[in-house]
Amino acid sequence: MIKHSEPISITNGNADELPSPTGFSKRPRVMRFYNTPRIIGRMSVVGEKESKGPVAKYFHKCETDDKMGEKTFERAEIRMFDTAVRGAVRDARLKIDDIDVMISGDLLNQMTTSSYAARDIGVPHIGIYGACSTMTEGLMLSATLVDAGYFTNVVCAASSHFATAERQFRYPLEYGCQRPPYAQWTVTGAGASVVSKNTKETERFPKIVMAIPGLITDYGINDLNNMGAAMAPAAMDTMFTLLTQSGFNADDFDMIVTGDLGKLGSDILRQLMLDRGIKLGQNYIDCGNIIYDVDQKCYQGGSGCACSATIFNSFIMEKLLSGEYKRIAYLATGALMSTQSCYQGETIPCISHAVVVESPFSGEK
């Protein structure tokens, strides 16, 4: 674990004063998928607020009521999750019975949403918890199982809901607590992908060519609202590993996408990478930065499992399918805290997993 108990400076440009990831990343961490599993189906479902943001036109379903006709916000999240999974399976032109296993997670205690949805969907289930990094963790594990030949069709999914996450991690909405300016807004939504074996029939779909499992980092942040600052070092470690071990440099990607660092976190990430000699250019974006408009008053932007899960399965996949993007690196980030640990003064351990996905048209830029 990378741990740094004192606040870090990101303005002096002196890399020697920052804990370097290279001492922790010398062991090989790149997983290469030689059978190149394909993403043959996807679905994104979002709430009303998300349906008014800059990438709204790419989402497959936009709900107009955050309770979606259910009695509770928790039941609404289960409904969104179920809709995303079944929609992704339909998009792959498969039936639920064709799915060998589902890998999924969410933010709620004991993965409530995933478990209840899996009960109704009725396929073997592997529950995972990576907080907001859950979608890349699911894609990495799905590709591993398919690449190794254990399964033919695996669906992975992640969800979050603003109201359920606020009630668990901060305050119920009825409390009316004032949010600090560095806070982010938990995305209401769900995203799902179907990862399948590379065959003649599936070779026209985007392929997962490699993945990097993340390393827990902790730079001493203990504020539940300051997610961007807490998660940026985890993204830095995984991104640095990707760009020094994979054979790719930053310019080899049409887009490098982080999950939900928001404005503050992505600015910190840019500086942390620059301190290590890597400048992130215009081909770097953060999902938390683009899911809401500035005038929606979401402070530093979006967060939550659904933030990058919905954008990856809509906007990013659309660009890969059209050939506009030939190769992308997708690094979702997760803050692995619990409400109790932070109330007890513990700092926030964070992680970031990466997957590299290429267009079916060409892996070369």
Coordinates of C-alpha atoms in Angstrom, one line a residue:
M1 CA 0.0 0.0 0.0
I2 CA 1.2 3.5 -0.8
K3 CA 0.7 5.6 2.3
H4 CA 1.5 9.2 2.9
S5 CA 0.2 10.7 6.2
E6 CA 0.9 14.4 5.4
P7 CA -0.9 16.5 2.8
I8 CA 1.0 16.7 -0.4
S9 CA 1.9 19.8 -2.4
I10 CA 1.1 19.8 -6.1
T11 CA 2.5 23.2 -6.9
N12 CA 6.3 22.9 -6.3
G13 CA 6.9 20.6 -9.2
N14 CA 9.6 18.7 -7.3
A15 CA 9.0 14.9 -7.8
D16 CA 11.5 14.1 -5.1
E17 CA 9.1 15.4 -2.5
L18 CA 6.3 13.1 -3.6
P19 CA 6.1 9.4 -2.9
S20 CA 6.9 7.8 -6.3
P21 CA 4.8 4.9 -7.5
T22 CA 7.8 3.3 -9.2
G23 CA 9.0 1.7 -6.0
F24 CA 5.7 -0.1 -5.7
S25 CA 5.1 -0.8 -9.4
K26 CA 8.3 -2.6 -10.4
R27 CA 6.5 -6.0 -10.3
P28 CA 4.7 -6.7 -13.6
R29 CA 1.1 -5.7 -13.4
V30 CA -0.1 -5.7 -17.0
M31 CA -2.5 -8.4 -17.9
R32 CA -2.6 -9.0 -21.7
F33 CA -5.6 -10.7 -23.2
Y34 CA -4.3 -12.6 -26.3
N35 CA -7.8 -14.0 -27.2
T36 CA -9.1 -10.4 -27.0
P37 CA -12.6 -10.8 -25.4
R38 CA -15.2 -8.6 -27.1
I39 CA -17.8 -6.2 -25.6
I40 CA -20.8 -7.2 -27.7
G41 CA -23.6 -5.6 -25.7
R42 CA -24.0 -2.5 -23.4
M43 CA -26.7 -0.5 -21.7
S44 CA -26.8 2.7 -19.7
V45 CA -29.6 4.0 -17.6
V46 CA -29.5 7.4 -15.8
G47 CA -31.7 9.7 -13.7
E48 CA -33.3 13.0 -14.5
K49 CA -30.4 15.2 -13.6
E50 CA -28.0 13.1 -15.7
S51 CA -30.3 13.3 -18.6
K52 CA -29.7 17.1 -18.8
G53 CA -25.9 17.0 -19.0
P54 CA -23.5 17.3 -21.9
V55 CA -23.5 13.6 -22.9
A56 CA -27.2 13.0 -22.3
K57 CA -27.9 12.1 -25.9
Y58 CA -25.7 9.0 -25.7
F59 CA -27.5 7.4 -22.8
H60 CA -29.9 4.6 -23.7
K61 CA -32.6 5.3 -21.1
C62 CA -33.3 8.5 -19.1
E63 CA -35.6 8.2 -16.1
T64 CA -37.8 11.2 -15.3
D65 CA -38.5 10.2 -11.7
D66 CA -35.7 9.3 -9.3
K67 CA -38.0 6.8 -7.5
M68 CA -39.0 5.3 -10.9
G69 CA -42.4 4.4 -9.6
E70 CA -41.0 2.5 -6.6
K71 CA -41.6 3.1 -2.9
T72 CA -38.0 3.7 -2.0
F73 CA -34.8 5.0 -3.6
E74 CA -33.2 1.6 -2.9
R75 CA -35.8 -0.2 -4.9
A76 CA -35.4 2.3 -7.7
E77 CA -31.7 1.6 -7.9
I78 CA -32.4 -2.2 -8.1
R79 CA -34.8 -1.5 -10.9
M80 CA -32.2 0.6 -12.8
F81 CA -29.6 -2.1 -12.3
D82 CA -32.0 -4.8 -13.6
T83 CA -32.9 -2.6 -16.6
A84 CA -29.3 -2.1 -17.5
V85 CA -28.3 -5.8 -17.3
R86 CA -31.3 -7.0 -19.3
G87 CA -30.8 -4.2 -21.8
A88 CA -27.2 -5.1 -22.4
V89 CA -28.1 -8.8 -22.9
R90 CA -30.7 -7.8 -25.5
D91 CA -28.2 -5.5 -27.2
A92 CA -25.9 -8.5 -27.5
R93 CA -28.8 -10.3 -29.1
L94 CA -28.7 -12.9 -26.4
K95 CA -31.1 -14.2 -23.8
I96 CA -30.5 -14.3 -20.0
D97 CA -30.1 -18.1 -20.3
D98 CA -27.1 -17.5 -22.6
I99 CA -25.2 -15.6 -19.8
D100 CA -22.7 -17.8 -17.9
V101 CA -22.1 -15.5 -15.0
M102 CA -22.7 -12.0 -13.8
I103 CA -20.0 -9.9 -12.1
S104 CA -21.3 -6.7 -10.5
G105 CA -21.3 -4.3 -7.6
D106 CA -22.7 -1.1 -6.1
L107 CA -22.2 1.3 -3.2
L108 CA -24.7 0.0 -0.7
N109 CA -24.1 -2.2 2.4
Q110 CA -23.3 -5.8 1.5
M111 CA -23.9 -4.9 -2.2
T112 CA -27.6 -4.7 -1.7
T113 CA -28.5 -3.6 -5.2
S114 CA -26.4 -6.2 -7.0
S115 CA -27.5 -9.1 -4.8
Y116 CA -31.2 -8.3 -5.0
A117 CA -31.1 -7.8 -8.8
A118 CA -29.0 -11.0 -9.2
R119 CA -31.7 -12.9 -7.3
D120 CA -34.3 -11.8 -9.9
I121 CA -32.1 -12.2 -12.9
G122 CA -31.2 -15.7 -12.0
V123 CA -27.7 -16.3 -13.3
P124 CA -24.6 -17.2 -11.3
H125 CA -23.3 -14.1 -9.6
I126 CA -19.9 -12.9 -8.5
G127 CA -20.3 -9.8 -6.3
I128 CA -17.4 -7.3 -6.2
Y129 CA -16.8 -4.1 -4.3
G130 CA -14.5 -1.5 -5.8
A131 CA -16.6 1.5 -4.9
C132 CA -16.5 3.8 -8.0
S133 CA -13.9 1.6 -9.7
T134 CA -16.4 -1.3 -9.9
M135 CA -17.0 -1.1 -13.6
T136 CA -13.3 -1.4 -14.6
E137 CA -12.9 -4.2 -12.0
G138 CA -15.9 -6.0 -13.5
L139 CA -14.5 -5.6 -17.1
M140 CA -11.1 -6.8 -16.0
L141 CA -12.5 -9.9 -14.3
S142 CA -15.0 -10.6 -17.1
A143 CA -12.2 -10.4 -19.7
T144 CA -10.0 -12.7 -17.6
L145 CA -12.7 -15.4 -17.3
V146 CA -13.5 -15.2 -21.0
D147 CA -9.9 -15.0 -22.2
A148 CA -9.0 -18.1 -20.2
G149 CA -11.8 -20.1 -21.8
Y150 CA -13.9 -20.6 -18.6
F151 CA -17.0 -18.8 -19.9
T152 CA -18.4 -17.6 -23.3
N153 CA -20.7 -14.8 -22.2
V154 CA -20.2 -12.7 -19.0
V155 CA -22.2 -9.6 -18.0
C156 CA -20.7 -7.1 -15.7
A157 CA -22.6 -4.1 -14.2
A158 CA -22.4 -1.3 -11.6
S159 CA -24.9 1.2 -10.2
S160 CA -25.3 4.1 -7.8
H161 CA -28.1 6.4 -6.8
F162 CA -27.7 9.9 -5.4
A163 CA -30.3 9.5 -2.7
T164 CA -29.2 6.0 -1.5
A165 CA -25.5 7.0 -1.4
E166 CA -26.1 10.2 0.5
R167 CA -28.2 8.4 3.1
Q168 CA -25.5 5.8 3.7
F169 CA -22.3 7.9 3.4
R170 CA -23.3 11.4 4.4
Y171 CA -26.7 12.6 5.4
P172 CA -30.3 11.8 4.3
L173 CA -31.6 14.4 1.8
E174 CA -34.3 15.5 4.3
Y175 CA -31.5 16.8 6.6
G176 CA -30.7 19.5 4.1
C177 CA -27.0 19.5 4.9
Q178 CA -24.9 22.2 3.1
R179 CA -22.3 20.7 0.8
P180 CA -18.7 22.0 0.7
P181 CA -17.4 23.4 -2.6
Y182 CA -15.0 20.5 -3.1
A183 CA -17.8 17.9 -2.9
Q184 CA -19.1 15.8 -5.9
W185 CA -22.6 14.7 -6.8
T186 CA -23.3 10.9 -6.8
V187 CA -24.6 9.9 -10.2
T188 CA -28.0 8.2 -10.4
G189 CA -27.6 5.5 -13.0
A190 CA -26.6 1.9 -13.9
G191 CA -24.3 0.6 -16.7
A192 CA -23.8 -2.9 -18.0
S193 CA -21.5 -4.6 -20.5
V194 CA -21.6 -8.1 -22.1
V195 CA -18.1 -9.5 -22.5
S196 CA -17.9 -12.5 -24.9
K197 CA -15.5 -14.8 -26.6
N198 CA -13.7 -13.6 -29.7
T199 CA -15.3 -15.4 -32.7
K200 CA -16.2 -14.7 -36.3
E201 CA -19.5 -13.4 -35.2
T202 CA -18.1 -11.1 -32.5
E203 CA -15.0 -9.8 -34.1
R204 CA -16.9 -6.6 -35.3
F205 CA -17.1 -5.4 -31.7
P206 CA -14.6 -3.5 -29.5
K207 CA -12.0 -5.8 -27.8
I208 CA -10.4 -5.7 -24.4
V209 CA -6.6 -6.1 -25.0
M210 CA -5.2 -5.6 -21.5
A211 CA -5.9 -4.7 -17.9
I212 CA -4.0 -3.5 -14.9
P213 CA -5.2 -4.3 -11.3
G214 CA -4.9 -1.3 -9.0
L215 CA -2.8 -0.8 -5.9
I216 CA -4.3 0.6 -2.7
T217 CA -3.1 4.2 -2.1
D218 CA -3.7 6.4 0.9
Y219 CA -2.4 10.0 1.0
G220 CA -4.0 10.9 4.3
I221 CA -7.4 12.3 3.2
N222 CA -10.1 11.6 5.7
D223 CA -12.9 13.9 4.5
L224 CA -15.9 12.0 3.1
N225 CA -16.7 14.8 0.7
N226 CA -13.2 15.2 -0.7
M227 CA -13.2 12.2 -3.1
G228 CA -11.3 13.8 -5.9
A229 CA -8.2 14.5 -3.8
A230 CA -8.4 11.1 -2.2
M231 CA -8.6 9.1 -5.4
A232 CA -6.2 11.1 -7.7
P233 CA -3.1 9.3 -6.4
A234 CA -4.6 5.9 -7.1
A235 CA -5.3 7.0 -10.7
M236 CA -1.7 8.3 -10.9
D237 CA -0.2 5.0 -9.8
T238 CA -2.2 2.9 -12.2
M239 CA -1.8 5.4 -15.1
F240 CA 2.0 5.6 -14.5
T241 CA 2.1 1.8 -14.5
L242 CA 0.2 1.7 -17.8
L243 CA 2.4 4.2 -19.5
T244 CA 5.7 2.6 -18.3
Q245 CA 4.9 -1.1 -18.5
S246 CA 2.4 -1.6 -21.4
G247 CA 4.5 -0.3 -24.3
F248 CA 2.0 2.5 -24.9
N249 CA 2.6 6.1 -24.2
A250 CA 0.0 8.8 -23.7
D251 CA -0.2 9.7 -27.4
D252 CA -1.0 6.1 -28.4
F253 CA -4.5 6.6 -27.0
D254 CA -7.3 8.5 -28.6
M255 CA -8.7 9.0 -25.2
I256 CA -7.5 8.3 -21.6
V257 CA -10.6 8.3 -19.3
T258 CA -10.6 8.4 -15.6
G259 CA -13.7 7.5 -13.6
D260 CA -14.9 10.2 -11.3
L261 CA -12.2 12.4 -10.0
G262 CA -14.2 15.5 -10.9
K263 CA -12.6 18.9 -11.6
L264 CA -10.4 19.1 -8.5
G265 CA -9.3 15.5 -8.7
S266 CA -8.4 15.6 -12.4
D267 CA -6.4 18.8 -11.9
I268 CA -4.5 17.1 -9.1
L269 CA -3.9 14.0 -11.4
R270 CA -2.6 16.2 -14.2
Q271 CA -0.1 17.7 -11.8
L272 CA 0.9 14.4 -10.2
M273 CA 1.6 12.9 -13.6
L274 CA 3.5 16.1 -14.7
D275 CA 5.7 15.8 -11.6
R276 CA 6.7 12.3 -13.0
G277 CA 7.5 13.6 -16.4
I278 CA 4.2 12.7 -18.2
K279 CA 2.0 15.5 -19.5
L280 CA -1.6 14.7 -20.0
G281 CA -3.0 16.5 -23.0
Q282 CA -6.4 17.0 -24.6
N283 CA -6.9 13.3 -25.0
Y284 CA -7.5 13.0 -21.2
I285 CA -11.0 13.4 -19.8
D286 CA -12.7 12.5 -16.6
C287 CA -16.2 11.2 -16.5
G288 CA -17.1 13.2 -13.4
N289 CA -16.1 16.3 -15.3
I290 CA -18.4 15.8 -18.4
I291 CA -21.5 14.2 -17.0
Y292 CA -23.0 17.5 -15.6
D293 CA -23.1 21.0 -16.9
V294 CA -21.5 23.8 -14.8
D295 CA -25.0 25.4 -14.4
Q296 CA -26.3 22.2 -12.8
K297 CA -24.4 23.2 -9.7
C298 CA -22.9 19.8 -9.0
Y299 CA -19.8 21.4 -7.4
Q300 CA -16.7 19.4 -8.6
G301 CA -18.8 17.1 -10.9
G302 CA -20.0 13.5 -10.7
S303 CA -19.0 10.5 -8.7
G304 CA -20.4 7.0 -7.8
C305 CA -20.3 3.6 -9.5
A306 CA -22.6 4.8 -12.3
C307 CA -20.6 7.8 -13.2
S308 CA -18.1 6.1 -15.4
A309 CA -20.2 2.9 -15.9
T310 CA -22.9 4.9 -17.8
I311 CA -20.5 7.0 -19.8
F312 CA -18.3 4.1 -20.8
N313 CA -21.3 2.1 -22.0
S314 CA -22.8 5.0 -23.9
F315 CA -20.4 7.8 -25.1
I316 CA -17.1 5.8 -25.1
M317 CA -18.5 2.6 -26.6
E318 CA -20.3 4.7 -29.3
K319 CA -17.0 6.2 -30.3
L320 CA -15.2 2.8 -30.4
L321 CA -18.0 1.2 -32.4
S322 CA -17.9 4.0 -35.0
G323 CA -14.1 3.9 -35.3
E324 CA -13.7 7.5 -34.2
Y325 CA -11.7 6.2 -31.3
K326 CA -9.2 3.4 -32.1
R327 CA -7.9 2.8 -28.6
I328 CA -8.9 4.0 -25.2
A329 CA -7.6 3.5 -21.7
Y330 CA -10.3 3.5 -19.1
L331 CA -9.3 3.9 -15.4
A332 CA -12.1 4.1 -12.9
T333 CA -11.3 5.1 -9.4
G334 CA -12.7 4.0 -6.1
A335 CA -12.6 5.3 -2.5
L336 CA -12.8 2.2 -0.3
M337 CA -14.0 3.8 2.9
S338 CA -16.9 3.0 5.1
T339 CA -19.0 5.5 7.1
Q340 CA -17.7 4.1 10.4
S341 CA -14.0 4.2 9.5
C342 CA -14.2 7.9 8.6
Y343 CA -16.2 8.8 11.6
Q344 CA -13.5 7.1 13.7
G345 CA -10.8 9.3 12.1
E346 CA -9.4 6.7 9.6
T347 CA -8.1 8.0 6.3
I348 CA -9.5 6.8 2.9
P349 CA -7.7 4.0 1.0
C350 CA -8.3 4.3 -2.7
I351 CA -7.8 2.2 -5.8
S352 CA -7.9 2.5 -9.6
H353 CA -8.1 -0.4 -12.1
A354 CA -7.4 0.0 -15.8
V355 CA -8.6 -1.6 -19.0
V356 CA -7.4 -0.9 -22.5
V357 CA -10.1 -1.3 -25.2
E358 CA -9.6 -1.1 -28.9
S359 CA -12.0 -0.5 -31.8
P360 CA -12.8 -3.4 -34.1
F361 CA -11.6 -1.4 -37.0
S362 CA -8.0 -1.0 -36.0
G363 CA -5.8 -1.1 -33.0
E364 CA -3.3 1.3 -34.7
K365 CA -3.7 5.1 -34.6

